[in-house]
PDB file of C-alpha atoms in Angstrom:
ATOM      1  CA  MET A   6      11.992   7.488   0.349  1.00 50.00           C
ATOM      2  CA  ASP A   7      14.930   8.053   2.656  1.00 48.00           C
ATOM      3  CA  ASN A   8      17.682   6.497   0.545  1.00 52.00           C
ATOM      4  CA  GLU A   9      16.108   6.751  -2.921  1.00 78.00           C
ATOM      5  CA  VAL A  10      16.976   3.157  -3.693  1.00 86.00           C
ATOM      6  CA  ILE A  11      14.606   0.333  -4.564  1.00 87.00           C
ATOM      7  CA  MET A  12      15.510  -3.332  -5.003  1.00 87.00           C
ATOM      8  CA  GLY A  13      14.052  -6.474  -6.453  1.00 89.00           C
ATOM      9  CA  ARG A  14      12.985  -7.412  -9.968  1.00 89.00           C
ATOM     10  CA  ASN A  15       9.284  -6.577  -9.764  1.00 88.00           C
ATOM     11  CA  PRO A  16       9.669  -3.301  -7.825  1.00 88.00           C
ATOM     12  CA  VAL A  17      12.300  -2.022 -10.264  1.00 91.00           C
ATOM     13  CA  MET A  18      10.372  -3.086 -13.371  1.00 91.00           C
ATOM     14  CA  GLU A  19       7.160  -1.502 -12.062  1.00 88.00           C
ATOM     15  CA  ALA A  20       9.062   1.711 -11.303  1.00 89.00           C
ATOM     16  CA  LEU A  21      10.373   1.759 -14.886  1.00 90.00           C
ATOM     17  CA  LYS A  22       6.847   1.240 -16.249  1.00 89.00           C
ATOM     18  CA  SER A  23       5.230   3.822 -13.990  1.00 85.00           C
ATOM     19  CA  GLY A  24       6.904   6.917 -15.418  1.00 81.00           C
ATOM     20  CA  ARG A  25       8.677   7.639 -12.131  1.00 81.00           C
ATOM     21  CA  SER A  26      12.126   9.152 -12.649  1.00 84.00           C
ATOM     22  CA  VAL A  27      14.755   6.370 -12.488  1.00 88.00           C
ATOM     23  CA  ASN A  28      18.327   7.585 -12.491  1.00 88.00           C
ATOM     24  CA  LYS A  29      20.123   4.275 -12.958  1.00 90.00           C
ATOM     25  CA  VAL A  30      19.505   0.544 -12.799  1.00 93.00           C
ATOM     26  CA  MET A  31      22.187  -1.855 -11.635  1.00 93.00           C
ATOM     27  CA  VAL A  32      21.949  -5.584 -12.274  1.00 93.00           C
ATOM     28  CA  THR A  33      24.355  -8.334 -11.346  1.00 92.00           C
ATOM     29  CA  GLU A  34      26.277 -10.182 -14.011  1.00 87.00           C
ATOM     30  CA  GLN A  35      24.177 -13.259 -13.235  1.00 87.00           C
ATOM     31  CA  ILE A  36      21.017 -11.578 -14.557  1.00 84.00           C
ATOM     32  CA  GLN A  37      20.819 -12.659 -18.168  1.00 80.00           C
ATOM     33  CA  GLY A  38      18.396 -13.950 -20.771  1.00 87.00           C
ATOM     34  CA  SER A  39      14.780 -12.773 -20.894  1.00 88.00           C
ATOM     35  CA  THR A  40      14.912 -11.069 -17.488  1.00 88.00           C
ATOM     36  CA  PHE A  41      17.835  -8.875 -18.513  1.00 89.00           C
ATOM     37  CA  GLN A  42      16.273  -8.148 -21.900  1.00 92.00           C
ATOM     38  CA  LYS A  43      13.019  -7.092 -20.260  1.00 92.00           C
ATOM     39  CA  ILE A  44      14.758  -4.790 -17.774  1.00 93.00           C
ATOM     40  CA  ASN A  45      16.934  -3.350 -20.537  1.00 90.00           C
ATOM     41  CA  GLN A  46      13.916  -2.681 -22.759  1.00 93.00           C
ATOM     42  CA  LEU A  47      11.969  -0.995 -19.955  1.00 93.00           C
ATOM     43  CA  ALA A  48      15.021   1.099 -19.068  1.00 92.00           C
ATOM     44  CA  ARG A  49      15.394   2.266 -22.672  1.00 92.00           C
ATOM     45  CA  GLU A  50      11.733   3.256 -22.763  1.00 91.00           C
ATOM     46  CA  ALA A  51      12.182   5.101 -19.463  1.00 89.00           C
ATOM     47  CA  GLY A  52      15.276   6.889 -20.770  1.00 89.00           C
ATOM     48  CA  THR A  53      17.672   5.486 -18.206  1.00 91.00           C
ATOM     49  CA  ILE A  54      20.715   3.225 -18.227  1.00 89.00           C
ATOM     50  CA  VAL A  55      21.364  -0.315 -17.040  1.00 92.00           C
ATOM     51  CA  GLN A  56      24.746  -1.082 -15.557  1.00 91.00           C
ATOM     52  CA  LYS A  57      26.033  -4.616 -15.006  1.00 91.00           C
ATOM     53  CA  VAL A  58      27.949  -4.963 -11.760  1.00 92.00           C
ATOM     54  CA  PRO A  59      29.456  -7.779  -9.678  1.00 91.00           C
ATOM     55  CA  ARG A  60      26.988  -9.233  -7.183  1.00 89.00           C
ATOM     56  CA  SER A  61      29.326  -8.181  -4.369  1.00 89.00           C
ATOM     57  CA  LYS A  62      28.645  -4.522  -5.211  1.00 88.00           C
ATOM     58  CA  LEU A  63      24.933  -4.907  -4.514  1.00 86.00           C
ATOM     59  CA  ASP A  64      25.599  -7.099  -1.476  1.00 86.00           C
ATOM     60  CA  GLN A  65      27.788  -4.338  -0.023  1.00 84.00           C
ATOM     61  CA  MET A  66      24.821  -1.968  -0.145  1.00 80.00           C
ATOM     62  CA  GLU A  67      23.210  -4.138   2.575  1.00 72.00           C
ATOM     63  CA  LEU A  68      19.696  -3.716   1.201  1.00 72.00           C
ATOM     64  CA  GLY A  69      18.537  -7.247   1.901  1.00 76.00           C
ATOM     65  CA  ASN A  70      17.323  -9.660  -0.773  1.00 81.00           C
ATOM     66  CA  HIS A  71      17.902  -7.480  -3.853  1.00 86.00           C
ATOM     67  CA  GLN A  72      17.383 -10.351  -6.349  1.00 88.00           C
ATOM     68  CA  GLY A  73      20.275  -8.980  -8.380  1.00 91.00           C
ATOM     69  CA  VAL A  74      18.472  -5.745  -9.322  1.00 93.00           C
ATOM     70  CA  VAL A  75      18.704  -2.291  -7.730  1.00 92.00           C
ATOM     71  CA  ALA A  76      17.614   1.128  -9.002  1.00 92.00           C
ATOM     72  CA  TYR A  77      18.275   4.688  -7.937  1.00 90.00           C
ATOM     73  CA  VAL A  78      14.992   6.550  -8.163  1.00 87.00           C
ATOM     74  CA  ALA A  79      13.560   9.966  -7.480  1.00 81.00           C
ATOM     75  CA  SER A  80      12.015  10.382  -4.061  1.00 80.00           C
ATOM     76  CA  TYR A  81       8.475   9.120  -3.741  1.00 82.00           C
ATOM     77  CA  THR A  82       5.894  11.865  -4.146  1.00 83.00           C
ATOM     78  CA  TYR A  83       3.104  11.624  -1.622  1.00 91.00           C
ATOM     79  CA  ALA A  84      -0.419  12.301  -2.849  1.00 94.00           C
ATOM     80  CA  SER A  85      -3.151  14.545  -1.437  1.00 96.00           C
ATOM     81  CA  LEU A  86      -6.640  13.636  -0.291  1.00 97.00           C
ATOM     82  CA  ASP A  87      -8.016  15.306  -3.407  1.00 97.00           C
ATOM     83  CA  ASP A  88      -5.874  12.966  -5.525  1.00 96.00           C
ATOM     84  CA  LEU A  89      -7.590   9.989  -3.925  1.00 97.00           C
ATOM     85  CA  PHE A  90     -11.063  11.375  -4.576  1.00 98.00           C
ATOM     86  CA  ASP A  91     -10.059  12.240  -8.151  1.00 97.00           C
ATOM     87  CA  ARG A  92      -8.909   8.668  -8.688  1.00 97.00           C
ATOM     88  CA  ALA A  93     -12.280   7.335  -7.522  1.00 97.00           C
ATOM     89  CA  ASN A  94     -14.138   9.837  -9.713  1.00 97.00           C
ATOM     90  CA  GLU A  95     -12.073   8.945 -12.782  1.00 97.00           C
ATOM     91  CA  ARG A  96     -13.069   5.299 -12.339  1.00 96.00           C
ATOM     92  CA  GLY A  97     -16.704   6.182 -11.697  1.00 97.00           C
ATOM     93  CA  GLU A  98     -16.532   4.418  -8.314  1.00 97.00           C
ATOM     94  CA  ASP A  99     -17.386   5.302  -4.737  1.00 97.00           C
ATOM     95  CA  PRO A 100     -14.272   6.091  -2.690  1.00 98.00           C
ATOM     96  CA  PHE A 101     -12.455   3.091  -1.234  1.00 98.00           C
ATOM     97  CA  PHE A 102      -9.631   4.125   1.093  1.00 98.00           C
ATOM     98  CA  ILE A 103      -7.426   2.539   3.769  1.00 97.00           C
ATOM     99  CA  LEU A 104      -6.412   4.481   6.870  1.00 97.00           C
ATOM    100  CA  LEU A 105      -3.412   3.054   8.726  1.00 96.00           C
ATOM    101  CA  ASP A 106      -3.400   4.211  12.337  1.00 95.00           C
ATOM    102  CA  GLU A 107       0.266   4.216  13.360  1.00 90.00           C
ATOM    103  CA  LEU A 108       1.336   1.045  11.559  1.00 90.00           C
ATOM    104  CA  GLU A 109       5.013   0.379  12.324  1.00 90.00           C
ATOM    105  CA  ASP A 110       6.169  -2.647  10.312  1.00 91.00           C
ATOM    106  CA  PRO A 111       7.373  -1.837   6.760  1.00 91.00           C
ATOM    107  CA  HIS A 112       6.567  -5.385   5.655  1.00 92.00           C
ATOM    108  CA  ASN A 113       2.958  -4.896   6.723  1.00 94.00           C
ATOM    109  CA  LEU A 114       2.704  -1.609   4.826  1.00 94.00           C
ATOM    110  CA  GLY A 115       4.230  -3.191   1.712  1.00 93.00           C
ATOM    111  CA  SER A 116       1.835  -6.130   1.874  1.00 94.00           C
ATOM    112  CA  ILE A 117      -1.134  -3.798   2.355  1.00 96.00           C
ATOM    113  CA  LEU A 118      -0.125  -1.738  -0.692  1.00 95.00           C
ATOM    114  CA  ARG A 119       0.050  -4.953  -2.715  1.00 94.00           C
ATOM    115  CA  SER A 120      -3.431  -6.030  -1.548  1.00 96.00           C
ATOM    116  CA  ALA A 121      -4.748  -2.513  -2.128  1.00 97.00           C
ATOM    117  CA  ASP A 122      -3.596  -2.593  -5.739  1.00 95.00           C
ATOM    118  CA  ALA A 123      -5.182  -6.005  -6.255  1.00 95.00           C
ATOM    119  CA  THR A 124      -8.574  -4.994  -4.871  1.00 97.00           C
ATOM    120  CA  GLY A 125      -9.055  -1.577  -6.464  1.00 96.00           C
ATOM    121  CA  VAL A 126      -8.357   0.644  -3.457  1.00 97.00           C
ATOM    122  CA  HIS A 127      -8.100   4.317  -4.459  1.00 98.00           C
ATOM    123  CA  GLY A 128      -5.454   5.258  -1.910  1.00 97.00           C
ATOM    124  CA  VAL A 129      -3.857   4.754   1.488  1.00 97.00           C
ATOM    125  CA  ILE A 130      -3.675   7.337   4.267  1.00 97.00           C
ATOM    126  CA  ILE A 131      -0.928   7.261   6.915  1.00 95.00           C
ATOM    127  CA  PRO A 132       0.067   9.704   9.668  1.00 94.00           C
ATOM    128  CA  LYS A 133       3.304  11.673   9.358  1.00 90.00           C
ATOM    129  CA  ARG A 134       4.453  10.713  12.845  1.00 86.00           C
ATOM    130  CA  ARG A 135       4.617   7.425  14.738  1.00 84.00           C
ATOM    131  CA  SER A 136       4.161   5.472  11.519  1.00 84.00           C
ATOM    132  CA  VAL A 137       6.280   3.701   8.958  1.00 85.00           C
ATOM    133  CA  GLY A 138       6.749   5.695   5.747  1.00 81.00           C
ATOM    134  CA  LEU A 139       7.619   4.593   2.234  1.00 83.00           C
ATOM    135  CA  THR A 140      11.011   2.922   2.474  1.00 81.00           C
ATOM    136  CA  ALA A 141      13.029   0.555   0.289  1.00 77.00           C
ATOM    137  CA  THR A 142      11.743  -2.360   2.370  1.00 83.00           C
ATOM    138  CA  VAL A 143       8.148  -1.250   1.798  1.00 87.00           C
ATOM    139  CA  ALA A 144       8.803  -0.989  -1.940  1.00 82.00           C
ATOM    140  CA  LYS A 145      10.362  -4.461  -2.012  1.00 79.00           C
ATOM    141  CA  THR A 146       7.481  -6.050  -0.101  1.00 85.00           C
ATOM    142  CA  ALA A 147       4.904  -4.235  -2.222  1.00 84.00           C
ATOM    143  CA  ALA A 148       6.409  -5.897  -5.339  1.00 81.00           C
ATOM    144  CA  GLY A 149       5.778  -2.829  -7.498  1.00 82.00           C
ATOM    145  CA  ALA A 150       2.358  -1.855  -6.099  1.00 87.00           C
ATOM    146  CA  ILE A 151       3.946   1.221  -4.500  1.00 86.00           C
ATOM    147  CA  GLU A 152       4.075   2.750  -7.991  1.00 85.00           C
ATOM    148  CA  HIS A 153       0.320   2.373  -8.474  1.00 90.00           C
ATOM    149  CA  ILE A 154      -1.315   3.102  -5.122  1.00 93.00           C
ATOM    150  CA  PRO A 155      -1.204   6.750  -4.015  1.00 94.00           C
ATOM    151  CA  VAL A 156      -0.251   7.280  -0.387  1.00 94.00           C
ATOM    152  CA  VAL A 157      -1.219  10.385   1.592  1.00 95.00           C
ATOM    153  CA  ARG A 158       0.605  11.493   4.715  1.00 94.00           C
ATOM    154  CA  VAL A 159      -1.509  13.524   7.114  1.00 95.00           C
ATOM    155  CA  THR A 160      -0.618  15.533  10.201  1.00 93.00           C
ATOM    156  CA  ASN A 161      -3.662  14.547  12.202  1.00 94.00           C
ATOM    157  CA  MET A 162      -5.556  11.330  11.460  1.00 95.00           C
ATOM    158  CA  SER A 163      -8.524  12.360  13.575  1.00 95.00           C
ATOM    159  CA  ASN A 164      -9.004  15.610  11.662  1.00 96.00           C
ATOM    160  CA  THR A 165      -8.588  13.727   8.391  1.00 97.00           C
ATOM    161  CA  ILE A 166     -11.385  11.367   9.389  1.00 97.00           C
ATOM    162  CA  ASP A 167     -13.607  14.394  10.059  1.00 97.00           C
ATOM    163  CA  GLU A 168     -12.823  15.703   6.565  1.00 97.00           C
ATOM    164  CA  LEU A 169     -13.546  12.329   4.971  1.00 98.00           C
ATOM    165  CA  LYS A 170     -16.877  12.124   6.776  1.00 97.00           C
ATOM    166  CA  GLU A 171     -17.782  15.621   5.587  1.00 97.00           C
ATOM    167  CA  ARG A 172     -17.128  14.287   2.068  1.00 97.00           C
ATOM    168  CA  ASN A 173     -19.570  11.412   2.689  1.00 97.00           C
ATOM    169  CA  VAL A 174     -17.048   8.641   3.335  1.00 98.00           C
ATOM    170  CA  TRP A 175     -18.086   6.114   6.010  1.00 98.00           C
ATOM    171  CA  ILE A 176     -15.270   5.216   8.395  1.00 98.00           C
ATOM    172  CA  VAL A 177     -15.106   1.574   9.485  1.00 97.00           C
ATOM    173  CA  GLY A 178     -12.724   0.512  12.221  1.00 96.00           C
ATOM    174  CA  THR A 179     -11.407  -2.965  12.936  1.00 93.00           C
ATOM    175  CA  GLU A 180     -11.226  -4.535  16.380  1.00 90.00           C
ATOM    176  CA  ALA A 181     -11.863  -7.793  18.194  1.00 86.00           C
ATOM    177  CA  GLU A 182     -14.957  -6.596  20.069  1.00 87.00           C
ATOM    178  CA  ALA A 183     -16.616  -5.187  16.991  1.00 91.00           C
ATOM    179  CA  ASP A 184     -20.141  -4.022  16.199  1.00 91.00           C
ATOM    180  CA  GLN A 185     -20.397  -6.291  13.179  1.00 94.00           C
ATOM    181  CA  ASP A 186     -18.941  -9.427  11.591  1.00 95.00           C
ATOM    182  CA  TYR A 187     -16.788  -8.426   8.623  1.00 94.00           C
ATOM    183  CA  ARG A 188     -18.971 -10.537   6.333  1.00 95.00           C
ATOM    184  CA  GLN A 189     -21.832  -8.105   7.028  1.00 94.00           C
ATOM    185  CA  LEU A 190     -19.792  -5.139   5.836  1.00 94.00           C
ATOM    186  CA  ASP A 191     -21.581  -3.090   3.170  1.00 93.00           C
ATOM    187  CA  GLY A 192     -18.678  -2.569   0.784  1.00 91.00           C
ATOM    188  CA  SER A 193     -20.791  -0.739  -1.750  1.00 92.00           C
ATOM    189  CA  LEU A 194     -20.693   2.437   0.350  1.00 95.00           C
ATOM    190  CA  PRO A 195     -18.035   5.157   0.031  1.00 97.00           C
ATOM    191  CA  ILE A 196     -15.758   3.645   2.643  1.00 97.00           C
ATOM    192  CA  GLY A 197     -12.531   4.124   4.563  1.00 97.00           C
ATOM    193  CA  ILE A 198     -11.237   1.079   6.446  1.00 97.00           C
ATOM    194  CA  VAL A 199      -9.082   1.745   9.487  1.00 97.00           C
ATOM    195  CA  ILE A 200      -6.308  -0.691  10.412  1.00 96.00           C
ATOM    196  CA  GLY A 201      -4.729  -0.089  13.793  1.00 93.00           C
ATOM    197  CA  ASN A 202      -1.211  -0.471  15.131  1.00 92.00           C
ATOM    198  CA  GLU A 203       0.163  -4.019  15.198  1.00 90.00           C
ATOM    199  CA  GLY A 204       0.347  -4.129  18.977  1.00 88.00           C
ATOM    200  CA  LYS A 205      -2.085  -1.521  20.288  1.00 89.00           C
ATOM    201  CA  GLY A 206      -4.790  -1.523  17.662  1.00 90.00           C
ATOM    202  CA  MET A 207      -6.608   1.711  16.886  1.00 93.00           C
ATOM    203  CA  SER A 208      -5.936   4.736  19.064  1.00 93.00           C
ATOM    204  CA  ARG A 209      -8.757   5.814  21.339  1.00 94.00           C
ATOM    205  CA  LEU A 210      -9.528   8.992  19.411  1.00 95.00           C
ATOM    206  CA  VAL A 211      -9.554   7.275  16.016  1.00 96.00           C
ATOM    207  CA  ARG A 212     -11.770   4.499  17.441  1.00 95.00           C
ATOM    208  CA  LYS A 213     -14.189   7.144  18.683  1.00 95.00           C
ATOM    209  CA  LYS A 214     -14.415   8.693  15.217  1.00 96.00           C
ATOM    210  CA  CYS A 215     -15.358   5.426  13.467  1.00 97.00           C
ATOM    211  CA  ASP A 216     -18.958   5.108  12.309  1.00 97.00           C
ATOM    212  CA  TRP A 217     -18.872   1.436  13.256  1.00 96.00           C
ATOM    213  CA  THR A 218     -16.384  -1.408  13.623  1.00 96.00           C
ATOM    214  CA  VAL A 219     -16.054  -4.868  12.109  1.00 96.00           C
ATOM    215  CA  GLY A 220     -14.250  -7.932  13.380  1.00 93.00           C
ATOM    216  CA  LEU A 221     -12.925 -11.178  11.981  1.00 94.00           C
ATOM    217  CA  PRO A 222     -14.148 -14.392  13.645  1.00 91.00           C
ATOM    218  CA  MET A 223     -11.351 -16.250  15.422  1.00 90.00           C
ATOM    219  CA  VAL A 224     -11.866 -19.913  16.294  1.00 87.00           C
ATOM    220  CA  GLY A 225      -8.251 -20.867  17.048  1.00 86.00           C
ATOM    221  CA  GLN A 226      -5.980 -20.235  20.005  1.00 83.00           C
ATOM    222  CA  VAL A 227      -4.529 -16.861  18.955  1.00 84.00           C
ATOM    223  CA  SER A 228      -6.521 -13.694  19.455  1.00 79.00           C
ATOM    224  CA  SER A 229      -5.734 -11.736  16.307  1.00 83.00           C
ATOM    225  CA  LEU A 230      -4.353 -11.863  12.781  1.00 88.00           C
ATOM    226  CA  ASN A 231      -1.346 -10.066  11.357  1.00 91.00           C
ATOM    227  CA  ALA A 232      -2.398  -6.514  10.398  1.00 93.00           C
ATOM    228  CA  SER A 233      -1.712  -6.985   6.694  1.00 94.00           C
ATOM    229  CA  VAL A 234      -3.572 -10.316   6.610  1.00 95.00           C
ATOM    230  CA  ALA A 235      -6.617  -8.816   8.353  1.00 94.00           C
ATOM    231  CA  CYS A 236      -6.507  -5.852   5.987  1.00 96.00           C
ATOM    232  CA  GLY A 237      -6.331  -8.143   2.948  1.00 96.00           C
ATOM    233  CA  LEU A 238      -9.415 -10.063   4.063  1.00 96.00           C
ATOM    234  CA  LEU A 239     -11.376  -6.854   4.581  1.00 96.00           C
ATOM    235  CA  LEU A 240     -10.309  -5.445   1.223  1.00 97.00           C
ATOM    236  CA  TYR A 241     -11.456  -8.571  -0.553  1.00 96.00           C
ATOM    237  CA  GLU A 242     -14.765  -8.420   1.326  1.00 96.00           C
ATOM    238  CA  VAL A 243     -15.313  -4.936  -0.086  1.00 97.00           C
ATOM    239  CA  TYR A 244     -14.225  -6.167  -3.513  1.00 96.00           C
ATOM    240  CA  ARG A 245     -16.645  -9.103  -3.238  1.00 95.00           C
ATOM    241  CA  LYS A 246     -19.557  -6.775  -2.427  1.00 94.00           C
ATOM    242  CA  ARG A 247     -18.652  -4.380  -5.236  1.00 95.00           C
ATOM    243  CA  HIS A 248     -18.083  -7.119  -7.791  1.00 93.00           C
ATOM    244  CA  PRO A 249     -20.575  -9.936  -7.172  1.00 88.00           C
ATOM    245  CA  LEU A 250     -19.766 -13.119  -9.031  1.00 87.00           C
ATOM    246  CA  GLY A 251     -22.858 -12.834 -11.226  1.00 75.00           C
ATOM    247  CA  ASP A 252     -21.599  -9.473 -12.555  1.00 63.00           C
ATOM    248  CA  GLN A 253     -18.298 -10.881 -13.836  1.00 58.00           C
TER     249      GLN A 253
END
């Protein structure tokens, strides 16, 4: 992360649980009772300190809605493609990845990480350029999921898709004029779901590399859903196919 600061109760507590290096936690004097005890306990287990400060100190940091809790943490370590495949292998599952093609909104990335954690995604792939990275806002929106979902940054998304296909991962794009309704998606396959830019959708080259595309039916007056909402629906469709109700 750029500023090595995360904020919010859940993001900070998940960082303390994850084993990530946390240099210091600051909480406002208004944080008391069970919430403070929980943060204090997690901090002790993580070998770091908790400092009580006036709320104005955190407000002056201009981080947004910090919920009275801020932590200084080590920079986020990006994963590799091999890490994602290893994660799938360790779980005995076919790969389930998300590829974000030049997503720009940190709130969308944070929401997608949260949905990815909930649905068993093995990792998220983003480009190094023309894309939002892992920032404090992403961590806040992800509500702690950033500590559990590995993120890979790649130089060239098109080349990465080629590599994934060579490793038997099917690449499924998302667009309005799609080949298939998303409810027909075979989520049992080794799969990488591509979510395009909020305004432009998938780039031409990435679209060309997709094995097929899926779309979400729209019966209202607007033509598309928010990127993170569309992604969440697709992730749960894959989850639904991989975990049929009768198998629960």
